[in-house]
mmCIF file of C-alpha atoms in Angstrom:
data_model
loop_
_atom_site.group_PDB
_atom_site.id
_atom_site.type_symbol
_atom_site.label_atom_id
_atom_site.label_comp_id
_atom_site.label_asym_id
_atom_site.label_seq_id
_atom_site.Cartn_x
_atom_site.Cartn_y
_atom_site.Cartn_z
ATOM 1 C CA GLN Y 121 -108.270 45.598 40.338
ATOM 2 C CA VAL Y 122 -111.848 46.465 41.167
ATOM 3 C CA GLN Y 123 -114.639 48.046 39.147
ATOM 4 C CA LEU Y 124 -117.295 50.101 40.881
ATOM 5 C CA VAL Y 125 -120.838 50.913 39.772
ATOM 6 C CA GLU Y 126 -123.035 53.303 41.735
ATOM 7 C CA SER Y 127 -126.823 53.356 41.697
ATOM 8 C CA GLY Y 128 -129.703 54.766 43.670
ATOM 9 C CA GLY Y 129 -129.438 58.439 42.861
ATOM 10 C CA GLY Y 130 -132.399 60.549 41.868
ATOM 11 C CA LEU Y 131 -134.556 63.552 42.640
ATOM 12 C CA VAL Y 132 -135.920 63.943 46.147
ATOM 13 C CA GLN Y 133 -137.496 66.737 48.140
ATOM 14 C CA ALA Y 134 -135.700 68.342 51.038
ATOM 15 C CA GLY Y 135 -136.136 66.236 54.148
ATOM 16 C CA GLY Y 136 -136.388 63.051 52.139
ATOM 17 C CA SER Y 137 -134.125 60.021 51.974
ATOM 18 C CA LEU Y 138 -132.159 58.067 49.409
ATOM 19 C CA ARG Y 139 -129.932 55.017 49.616
ATOM 20 C CA LEU Y 140 -126.992 54.817 47.279
ATOM 21 C CA SER Y 141 -125.386 51.505 46.427
ATOM 22 C CA CYS Y 142 -121.987 50.785 44.985
ATOM 23 C CA ALA Y 143 -121.452 47.324 43.555
ATOM 24 C CA ALA Y 144 -117.892 46.117 43.168
ATOM 25 C CA SER Y 145 -116.532 43.482 40.861
ATOM 26 C CA GLY Y 146 -113.819 41.086 41.854
ATOM 27 C CA ARG Y 147 -113.321 38.718 44.739
ATOM 28 C CA THR Y 148 -111.174 41.012 46.864
ATOM 29 C CA PHE Y 149 -113.765 43.625 47.785
ATOM 30 C CA SER Y 150 -113.273 42.982 51.474
ATOM 31 C CA SER Y 151 -109.614 43.979 51.180
ATOM 32 C CA TYR Y 152 -110.504 47.580 50.285
ATOM 33 C CA PRO Y 153 -111.612 50.354 52.567
ATOM 34 C CA MET Y 154 -114.382 52.217 50.775
ATOM 35 C CA GLY Y 155 -115.386 55.831 50.569
ATOM 36 C CA TRP Y 156 -118.075 58.091 49.191
ATOM 37 C CA PHE Y 157 -117.298 61.465 47.686
ATOM 38 C CA ARG Y 158 -119.445 64.057 45.983
ATOM 39 C CA GLN Y 159 -118.978 66.929 43.591
ATOM 40 C CA ALA Y 160 -121.424 69.717 42.929
ATOM 41 C CA PRO Y 161 -121.238 71.877 39.787
ATOM 42 C CA GLY Y 162 -118.465 74.414 40.064
ATOM 43 C CA LYS Y 163 -117.190 72.973 43.317
ATOM 44 C CA GLU Y 164 -114.318 70.740 44.292
ATOM 45 C CA ARG Y 165 -114.762 67.077 45.069
ATOM 46 C CA GLU Y 166 -115.760 66.653 48.701
ATOM 47 C CA SER Y 167 -115.351 63.668 50.986
ATOM 48 C CA VAL Y 168 -118.570 62.348 52.474
ATOM 49 C CA ALA Y 169 -117.924 59.106 54.346
ATOM 50 C CA ALA Y 170 -115.659 56.095 54.531
ATOM 51 C CA ILE Y 171 -115.672 52.633 56.032
ATOM 52 C CA THR Y 172 -112.892 50.219 56.883
ATOM 53 C CA TRP Y 173 -112.353 46.785 55.417
ATOM 54 C CA ALA Y 174 -114.706 44.848 57.682
ATOM 55 C CA GLY Y 175 -116.890 47.807 58.540
ATOM 56 C CA GLY Y 176 -115.556 48.175 62.041
ATOM 57 C CA SER Y 177 -114.924 51.890 61.719
ATOM 58 C CA THR Y 178 -116.740 54.619 59.861
ATOM 59 C CA TYR Y 179 -115.885 58.229 59.160
ATOM 60 C CA TYR Y 180 -118.058 61.169 58.163
ATOM 61 C CA ALA Y 181 -117.726 64.714 57.019
ATOM 62 C CA ASN Y 182 -119.151 67.165 59.531
ATOM 63 C CA SER Y 183 -121.701 68.310 56.972
ATOM 64 C CA VAL Y 184 -123.378 64.885 56.854
ATOM 65 C CA LYS Y 185 -122.721 63.521 60.328
ATOM 66 C CA GLY Y 186 -125.941 62.364 61.949
ATOM 67 C CA ARG Y 187 -127.804 62.297 58.624
ATOM 68 C CA PHE Y 188 -125.823 59.856 56.457
ATOM 69 C CA THR Y 189 -124.780 56.302 57.267
ATOM 70 C CA ILE Y 190 -122.202 54.284 55.387
ATOM 71 C CA SER Y 191 -122.276 50.495 55.540
ATOM 72 C CA ARG Y 192 -121.003 47.533 53.573
ATOM 73 C CA ASP Y 193 -121.934 43.956 52.853
ATOM 74 C CA ASN Y 194 -118.798 42.085 51.868
ATOM 75 C CA ALA Y 195 -120.789 38.998 50.930
ATOM 76 C CA LYS Y 196 -122.570 41.099 48.296
ATOM 77 C CA ASN Y 197 -119.517 43.164 47.315
ATOM 78 C CA THR Y 198 -121.535 46.293 47.977
ATOM 79 C CA VAL Y 199 -121.151 49.483 49.957
ATOM 80 C CA TYR Y 200 -124.116 51.678 50.798
ATOM 81 C CA LEU Y 201 -124.764 55.271 51.718
ATOM 82 C CA GLN Y 202 -128.052 55.868 53.483
ATOM 83 C CA MET Y 203 -128.906 59.547 53.240
ATOM 84 C CA ASN Y 204 -131.634 60.977 55.463
ATOM 85 C CA SER Y 205 -132.861 64.511 56.076
ATOM 86 C CA LEU Y 206 -131.509 65.568 52.734
ATOM 87 C CA LYS Y 207 -130.863 69.228 52.064
ATOM 88 C CA PRO Y 208 -130.571 71.143 48.780
ATOM 89 C CA GLU Y 209 -126.868 71.568 49.490
ATOM 90 C CA ASP Y 210 -126.479 67.790 49.282
ATOM 91 C CA THR Y 211 -127.142 68.041 45.544
ATOM 92 C CA ALA Y 212 -124.138 66.607 43.716
ATOM 93 C CA VAL Y 213 -122.790 63.685 41.766
ATOM 94 C CA TYR Y 214 -121.883 61.016 44.279
ATOM 95 C CA TYR Y 215 -118.939 58.705 43.683
ATOM 96 C CA CYS Y 216 -117.812 55.627 45.499
ATOM 97 C CA ALA Y 217 -114.143 54.798 45.667
ATOM 98 C CA ALA Y 218 -111.916 51.970 46.841
ATOM 99 C CA GLY Y 219 -108.987 52.817 49.047
ATOM 100 C CA SER Y 220 -105.495 52.206 47.785
ATOM 101 C CA ARG Y 221 -102.368 51.021 49.579
ATOM 102 C CA GLY Y 222 -101.496 53.510 52.239
ATOM 103 C CA TRP Y 223 -105.078 54.343 53.141
ATOM 104 C CA THR Y 224 -105.535 54.972 56.835
ATOM 105 C CA GLY Y 225 -108.429 56.189 58.931
ATOM 106 C CA SER Y 226 -106.597 59.432 59.611
ATOM 107 C CA THR Y 227 -106.599 60.343 55.918
ATOM 108 C CA TRP Y 228 -109.925 58.860 54.860
ATOM 109 C CA TYR Y 229 -111.054 62.246 53.512
ATOM 110 C CA SER Y 230 -108.262 62.572 50.954
ATOM 111 C CA TYR Y 231 -109.237 61.550 47.445
ATOM 112 C CA THR Y 232 -105.566 60.776 46.758
ATOM 113 C CA LYS Y 233 -105.887 57.727 49.023
ATOM 114 C CA TYR Y 234 -108.370 56.055 46.689
ATOM 115 C CA GLY Y 235 -107.284 54.195 43.605
ATOM 116 C CA TYR Y 236 -110.533 53.095 42.008
ATOM 117 C CA TRP Y 237 -113.619 55.172 41.285
ATOM 118 C CA GLY Y 238 -117.099 54.594 39.991
ATOM 119 C CA GLN Y 239 -118.789 56.675 37.334
ATOM 120 C CA GLY Y 240 -121.014 58.524 39.772
ATOM 121 C CA THR Y 241 -124.726 58.863 40.393
ATOM 122 C CA GLN Y 242 -126.639 62.153 40.449
ATOM 123 C CA VAL Y 243 -128.469 63.197 43.600
ATOM 124 C CA THR Y 244 -130.721 66.231 43.345
ATOM 125 C CA VAL Y 245 -132.519 67.633 46.379
ATOM 126 C CA SER Y 246 -135.244 70.160 45.689
ATOM 127 C CA SER Y 247 -136.263 72.797 48.196
#
């Protein structure tokens, strides 16, 4: 089992940057692929990015490709989401999640492939 705690959210102007962190408990962090999702008010949860166990492969939603970067530090049990060139439409609660058994790179975007979730951190981008 793994517990996840996100941090780093806040209010930023359009064009600005934020770095989200997700700290994981437990000694098996490196055995989980990790993902970031977001949910804006009145909208469905949306996949943002994912990274494989050792960080060898990354995946991004088209809406954030080229602006966001996911990375992980297994020695620190932490996954990051660097967000640059932020837009008002990026405003949402951002959640990190740990992949469950059966996760593959071809289905990284499906929230059903993640078994553990953090509580979320609010990101607000003003225009």
